[in-house]
Tab-separated table of C-alpha atoms in Angstrom:
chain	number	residue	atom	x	y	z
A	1	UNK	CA	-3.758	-43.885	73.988
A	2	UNK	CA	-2.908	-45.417	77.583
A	3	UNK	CA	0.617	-45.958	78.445
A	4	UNK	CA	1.514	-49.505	78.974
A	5	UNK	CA	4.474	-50.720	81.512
A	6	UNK	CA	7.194	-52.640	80.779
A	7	UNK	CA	5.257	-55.629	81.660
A	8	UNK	CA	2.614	-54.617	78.551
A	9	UNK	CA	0.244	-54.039	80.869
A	10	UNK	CA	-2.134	-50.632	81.109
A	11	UNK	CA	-1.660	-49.918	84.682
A	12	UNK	CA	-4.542	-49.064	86.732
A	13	UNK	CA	-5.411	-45.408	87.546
A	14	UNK	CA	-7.059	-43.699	90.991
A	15	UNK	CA	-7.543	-40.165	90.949
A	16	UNK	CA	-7.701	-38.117	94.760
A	17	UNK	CA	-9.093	-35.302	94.548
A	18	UNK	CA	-9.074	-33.208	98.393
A	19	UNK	CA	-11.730	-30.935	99.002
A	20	UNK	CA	-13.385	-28.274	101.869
A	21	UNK	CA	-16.122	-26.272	100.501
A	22	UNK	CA	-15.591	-27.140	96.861
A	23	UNK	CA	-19.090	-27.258	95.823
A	24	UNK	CA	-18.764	-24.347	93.151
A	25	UNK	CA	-15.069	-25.948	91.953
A	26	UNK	CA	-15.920	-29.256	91.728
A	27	UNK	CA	-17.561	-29.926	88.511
A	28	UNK	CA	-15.051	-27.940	86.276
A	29	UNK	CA	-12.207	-29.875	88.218
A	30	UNK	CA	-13.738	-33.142	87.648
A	31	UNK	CA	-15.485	-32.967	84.204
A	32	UNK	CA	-12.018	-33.897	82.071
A	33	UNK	CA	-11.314	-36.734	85.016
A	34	UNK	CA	-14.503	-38.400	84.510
A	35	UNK	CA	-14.305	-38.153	80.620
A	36	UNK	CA	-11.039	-39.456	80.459
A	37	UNK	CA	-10.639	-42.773	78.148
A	38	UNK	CA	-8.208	-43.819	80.920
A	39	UNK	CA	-11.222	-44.419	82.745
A	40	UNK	CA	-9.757	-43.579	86.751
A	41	UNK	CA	-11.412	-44.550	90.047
A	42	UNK	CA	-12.259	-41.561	91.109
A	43	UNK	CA	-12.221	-40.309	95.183
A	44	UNK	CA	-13.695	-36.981	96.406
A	45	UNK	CA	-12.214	-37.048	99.994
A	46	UNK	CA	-14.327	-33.960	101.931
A	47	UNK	CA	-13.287	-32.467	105.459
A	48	UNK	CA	-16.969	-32.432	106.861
A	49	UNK	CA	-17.812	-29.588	105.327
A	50	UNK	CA	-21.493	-29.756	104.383
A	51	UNK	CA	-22.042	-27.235	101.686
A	52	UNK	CA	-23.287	-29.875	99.201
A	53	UNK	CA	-19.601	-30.808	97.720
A	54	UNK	CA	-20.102	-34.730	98.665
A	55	UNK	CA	-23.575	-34.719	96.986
A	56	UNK	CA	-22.624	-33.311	93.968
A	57	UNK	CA	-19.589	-35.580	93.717
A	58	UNK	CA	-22.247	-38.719	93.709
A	59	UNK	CA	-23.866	-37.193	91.347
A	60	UNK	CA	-20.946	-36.815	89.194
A	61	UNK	CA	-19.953	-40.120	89.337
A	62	UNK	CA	-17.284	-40.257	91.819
A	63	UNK	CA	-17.159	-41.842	94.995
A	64	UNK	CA	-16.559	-40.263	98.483
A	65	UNK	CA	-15.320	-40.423	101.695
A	66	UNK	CA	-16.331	-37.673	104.484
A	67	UNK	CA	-13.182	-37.076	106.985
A	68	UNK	CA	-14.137	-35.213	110.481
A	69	UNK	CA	-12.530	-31.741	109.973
A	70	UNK	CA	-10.582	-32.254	113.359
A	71	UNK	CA	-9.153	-35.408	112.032
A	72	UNK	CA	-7.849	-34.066	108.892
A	73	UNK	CA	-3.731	-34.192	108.072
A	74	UNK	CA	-2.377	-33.160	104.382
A	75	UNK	CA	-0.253	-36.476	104.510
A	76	UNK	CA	-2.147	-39.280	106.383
A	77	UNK	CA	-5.331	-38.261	104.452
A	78	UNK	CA	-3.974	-38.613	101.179
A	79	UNK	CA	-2.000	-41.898	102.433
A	80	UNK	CA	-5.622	-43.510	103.149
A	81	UNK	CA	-7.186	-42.393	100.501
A	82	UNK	CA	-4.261	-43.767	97.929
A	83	UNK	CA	-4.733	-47.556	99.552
A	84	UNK	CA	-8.726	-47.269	98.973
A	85	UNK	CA	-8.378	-46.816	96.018
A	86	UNK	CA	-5.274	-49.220	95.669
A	87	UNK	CA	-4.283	-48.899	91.835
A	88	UNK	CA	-1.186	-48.965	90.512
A	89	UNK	CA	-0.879	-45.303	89.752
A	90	UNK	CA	-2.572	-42.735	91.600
A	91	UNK	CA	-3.229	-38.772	91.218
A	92	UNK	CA	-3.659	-36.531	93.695
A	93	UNK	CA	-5.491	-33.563	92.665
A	94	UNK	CA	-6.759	-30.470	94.286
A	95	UNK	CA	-10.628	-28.790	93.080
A	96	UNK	CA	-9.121	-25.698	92.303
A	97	UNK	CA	-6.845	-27.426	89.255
A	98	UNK	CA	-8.622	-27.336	85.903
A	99	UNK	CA	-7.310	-29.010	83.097
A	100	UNK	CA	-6.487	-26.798	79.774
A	101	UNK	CA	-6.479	-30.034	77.750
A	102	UNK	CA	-8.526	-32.952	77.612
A	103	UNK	CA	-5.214	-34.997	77.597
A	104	UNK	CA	-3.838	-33.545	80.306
A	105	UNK	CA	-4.195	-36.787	82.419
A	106	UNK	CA	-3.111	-38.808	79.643
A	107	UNK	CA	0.155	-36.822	79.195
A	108	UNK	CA	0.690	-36.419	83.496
A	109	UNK	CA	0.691	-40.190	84.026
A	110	UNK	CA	3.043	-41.477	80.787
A	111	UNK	CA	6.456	-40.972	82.586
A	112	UNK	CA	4.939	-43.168	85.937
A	113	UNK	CA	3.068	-45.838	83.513
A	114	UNK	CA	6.523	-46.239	81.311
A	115	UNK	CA	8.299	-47.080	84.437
A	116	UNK	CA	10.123	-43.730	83.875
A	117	UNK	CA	9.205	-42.213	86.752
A	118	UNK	CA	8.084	-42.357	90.204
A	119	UNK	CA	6.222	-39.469	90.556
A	120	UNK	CA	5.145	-36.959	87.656
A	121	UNK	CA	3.710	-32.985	88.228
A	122	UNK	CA	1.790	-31.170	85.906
A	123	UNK	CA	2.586	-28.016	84.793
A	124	UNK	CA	0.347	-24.988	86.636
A	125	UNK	CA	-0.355	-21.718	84.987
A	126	UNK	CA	-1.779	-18.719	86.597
A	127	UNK	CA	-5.792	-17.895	86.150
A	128	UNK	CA	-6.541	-14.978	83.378
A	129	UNK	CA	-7.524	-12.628	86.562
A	130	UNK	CA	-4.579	-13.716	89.490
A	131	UNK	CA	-2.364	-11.199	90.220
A	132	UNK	CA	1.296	-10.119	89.219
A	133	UNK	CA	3.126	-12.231	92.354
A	134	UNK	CA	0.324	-15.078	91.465
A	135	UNK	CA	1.379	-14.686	87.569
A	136	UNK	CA	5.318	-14.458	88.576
A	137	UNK	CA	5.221	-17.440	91.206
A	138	UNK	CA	4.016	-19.853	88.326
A	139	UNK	CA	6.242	-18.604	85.635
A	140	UNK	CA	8.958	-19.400	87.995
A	141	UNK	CA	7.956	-22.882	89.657
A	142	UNK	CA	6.674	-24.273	86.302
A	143	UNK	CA	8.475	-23.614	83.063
A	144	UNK	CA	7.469	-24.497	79.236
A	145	UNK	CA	10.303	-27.404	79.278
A	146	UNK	CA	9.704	-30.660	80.990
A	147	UNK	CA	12.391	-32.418	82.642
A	148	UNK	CA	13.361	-35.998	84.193
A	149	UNK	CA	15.305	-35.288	87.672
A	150	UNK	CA	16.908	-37.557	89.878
A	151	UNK	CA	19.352	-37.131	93.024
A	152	UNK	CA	22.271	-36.685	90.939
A	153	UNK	CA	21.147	-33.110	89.705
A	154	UNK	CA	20.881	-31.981	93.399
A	155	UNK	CA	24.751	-30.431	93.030
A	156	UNK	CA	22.998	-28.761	90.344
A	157	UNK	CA	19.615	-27.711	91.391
A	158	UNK	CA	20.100	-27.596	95.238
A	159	UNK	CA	16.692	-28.126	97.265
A	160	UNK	CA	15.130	-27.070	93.765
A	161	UNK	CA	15.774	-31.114	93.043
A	162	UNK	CA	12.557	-32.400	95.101
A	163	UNK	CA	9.753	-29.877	94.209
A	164	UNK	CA	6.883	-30.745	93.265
A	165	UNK	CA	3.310	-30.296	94.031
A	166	UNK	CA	0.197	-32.149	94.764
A	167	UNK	CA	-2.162	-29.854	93.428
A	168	UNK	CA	-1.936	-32.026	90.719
A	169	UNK	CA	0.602	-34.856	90.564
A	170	UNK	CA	0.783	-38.726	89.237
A	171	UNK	CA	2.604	-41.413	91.950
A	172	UNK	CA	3.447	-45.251	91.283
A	173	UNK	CA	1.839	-46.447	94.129
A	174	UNK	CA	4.046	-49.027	94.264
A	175	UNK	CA	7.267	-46.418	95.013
A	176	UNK	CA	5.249	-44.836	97.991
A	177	UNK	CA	4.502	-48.416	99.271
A	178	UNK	CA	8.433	-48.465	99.240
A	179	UNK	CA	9.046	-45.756	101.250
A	180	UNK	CA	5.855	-46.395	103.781
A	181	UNK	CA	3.935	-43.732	101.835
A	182	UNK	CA	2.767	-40.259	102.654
A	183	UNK	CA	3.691	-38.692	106.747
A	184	UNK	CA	1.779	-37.241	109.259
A	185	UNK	CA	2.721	-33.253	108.203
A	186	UNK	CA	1.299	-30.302	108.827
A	187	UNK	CA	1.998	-29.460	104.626
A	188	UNK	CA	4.346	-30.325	102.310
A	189	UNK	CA	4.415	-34.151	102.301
A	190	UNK	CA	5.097	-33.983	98.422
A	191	UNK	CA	8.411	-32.787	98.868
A	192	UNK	CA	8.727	-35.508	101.744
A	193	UNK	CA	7.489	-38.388	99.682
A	194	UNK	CA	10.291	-37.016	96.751
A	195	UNK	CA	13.420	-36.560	98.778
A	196	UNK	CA	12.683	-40.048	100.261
A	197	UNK	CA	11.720	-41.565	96.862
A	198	UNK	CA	15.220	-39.637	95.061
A	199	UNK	CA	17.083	-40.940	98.065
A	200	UNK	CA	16.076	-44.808	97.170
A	201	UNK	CA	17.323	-43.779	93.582
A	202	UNK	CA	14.215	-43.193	91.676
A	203	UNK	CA	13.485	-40.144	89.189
A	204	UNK	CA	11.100	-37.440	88.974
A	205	UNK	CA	9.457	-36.084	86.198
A	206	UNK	CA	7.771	-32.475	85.439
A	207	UNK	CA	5.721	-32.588	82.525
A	208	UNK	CA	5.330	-29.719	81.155
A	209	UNK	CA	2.411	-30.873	78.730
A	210	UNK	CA	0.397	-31.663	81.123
A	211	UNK	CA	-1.247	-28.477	81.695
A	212	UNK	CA	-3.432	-27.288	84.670
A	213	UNK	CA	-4.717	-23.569	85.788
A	214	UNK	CA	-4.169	-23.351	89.633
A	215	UNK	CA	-3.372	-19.943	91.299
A	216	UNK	CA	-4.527	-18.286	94.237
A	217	UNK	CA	-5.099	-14.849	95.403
A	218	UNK	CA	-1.676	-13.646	97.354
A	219	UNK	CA	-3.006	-12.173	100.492
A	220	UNK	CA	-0.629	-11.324	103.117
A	221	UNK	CA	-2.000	-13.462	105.983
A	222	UNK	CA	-2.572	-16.422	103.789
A	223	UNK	CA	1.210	-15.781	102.403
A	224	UNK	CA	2.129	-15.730	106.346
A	225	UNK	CA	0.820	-18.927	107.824
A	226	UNK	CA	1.709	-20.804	104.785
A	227	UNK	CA	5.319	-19.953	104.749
A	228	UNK	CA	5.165	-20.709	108.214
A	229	UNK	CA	4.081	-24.249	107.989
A	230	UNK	CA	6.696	-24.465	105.578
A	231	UNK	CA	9.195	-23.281	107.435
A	232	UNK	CA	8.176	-25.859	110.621
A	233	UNK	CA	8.221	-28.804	108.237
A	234	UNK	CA	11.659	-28.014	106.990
A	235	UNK	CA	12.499	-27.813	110.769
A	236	UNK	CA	10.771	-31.161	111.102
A	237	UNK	CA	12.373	-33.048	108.637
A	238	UNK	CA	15.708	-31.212	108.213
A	239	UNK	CA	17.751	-34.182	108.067
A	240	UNK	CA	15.775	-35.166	104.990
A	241	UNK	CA	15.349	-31.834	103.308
A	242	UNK	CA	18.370	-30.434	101.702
């Protein structure tokens, strides 16, 4: 059953869903989306890259928008994307999540719709075949428990207080507006959005019902590159960043 605000209302849904050559990901990702009875707007945003993944998105159901590859930027494309679609709630999603419930959406959204939250994260589990520092990384990042966090727990939790992840997360739309939405970042404008969005007194939720396999293989060079764009973006935004 939909979550209602406080206002009664069932608030509109948009799911984003990010994707470079993720023809052979796509349909698994989607197929719980599009069957939801919450009945989202649906966005495949592609980065030009012409291995059938917009096609098969039509064909699915879902509408599309083709961004030039050079043009691409983790935060201002998801910012655009959020305002076509312009619901009140809005989840960003990445082709390599699949859903290990068909409620998953149902349960991810709740805390946002209730007015509980501004921003909800589903819970990510490791595939069958990923590998021990895969398995570890989301055993550690994603426990069984859920939990409501705002910027009084940072004396508790340190920087720990504004993770979160937009592999597969649920935003008021409404709180971004708030905060002038997603920045121009190289990654990591999740954790941007939150710090800004705790600092303006609003809670986070991570619900750990909401269940989604994402993992990825942990190659050294991969491991490199993105630790370094993490490591810049801290740099970046260190005044924000605890």
């Amino acid at each position: 059953m939909a979550a209602r605000g406080a206002n009664g209302r069932v608030p509109s849904l948009g799911v984003v869903v990010i994707t470079y050559r993720a023809r052979r990901l796509l349909e698994r990702c989607l197929a719980p989306v599009l069957a939801s009875p919450l009945r989202p707007a649906v966005l495949v945003v592609n980065s030009s890259s012409n291995d059938g993944t917009v096609e098969l998105a039509q064909r699915l159901g879902a509408r599309t928008w083709v961004v030039p590859r050079a043009s691409f930027n983790h935060g201002l494309t998801r910012e655009a994307a959020r305002r076509r679609l312009s619901t009140d709630i809005v989840v960003m999603l990445t082709p390599d999540c699949f859903a290990r419930s068909a409620d998953f959406l149902e349960r991810l959204v709740e805390p946002v719709a209730e007015g509980r939250a501004a921003v909800a994260y589903a819970r990510q589990v490791a595939a069958e075949d990923a590998d021990l520092l895969a398995r570890f990384g989301r055993r550690f990042s994603f426990p069984e428990r859920s939990e409501l966090r705002s910027l009084a727990d940072a004396a508790r939790l340190g920087s720990a207080v504004h993770f979160c992840s937009n592999a597969c997360a649920a935003w008021s739309n409404a709180a971004l507006d708030r905060i002038g939405g997603f920045k121009a970042t190289l990654v990591s404008e999740e954790t941007i959005a939150v710090c800004e969005l705790l600092e303006a007194g609003e809670r986070i939720a991570y619900v750990a019902e909401a269940v989604v396999e994402h993992s990825h293989p942990t190659r050294l060079a991969d491991s490199f590159r993105r630790q370094f764009d993490i490591g810049w973006t801290r740099q970046v935004w260190r005044k924000l960043l605890l």
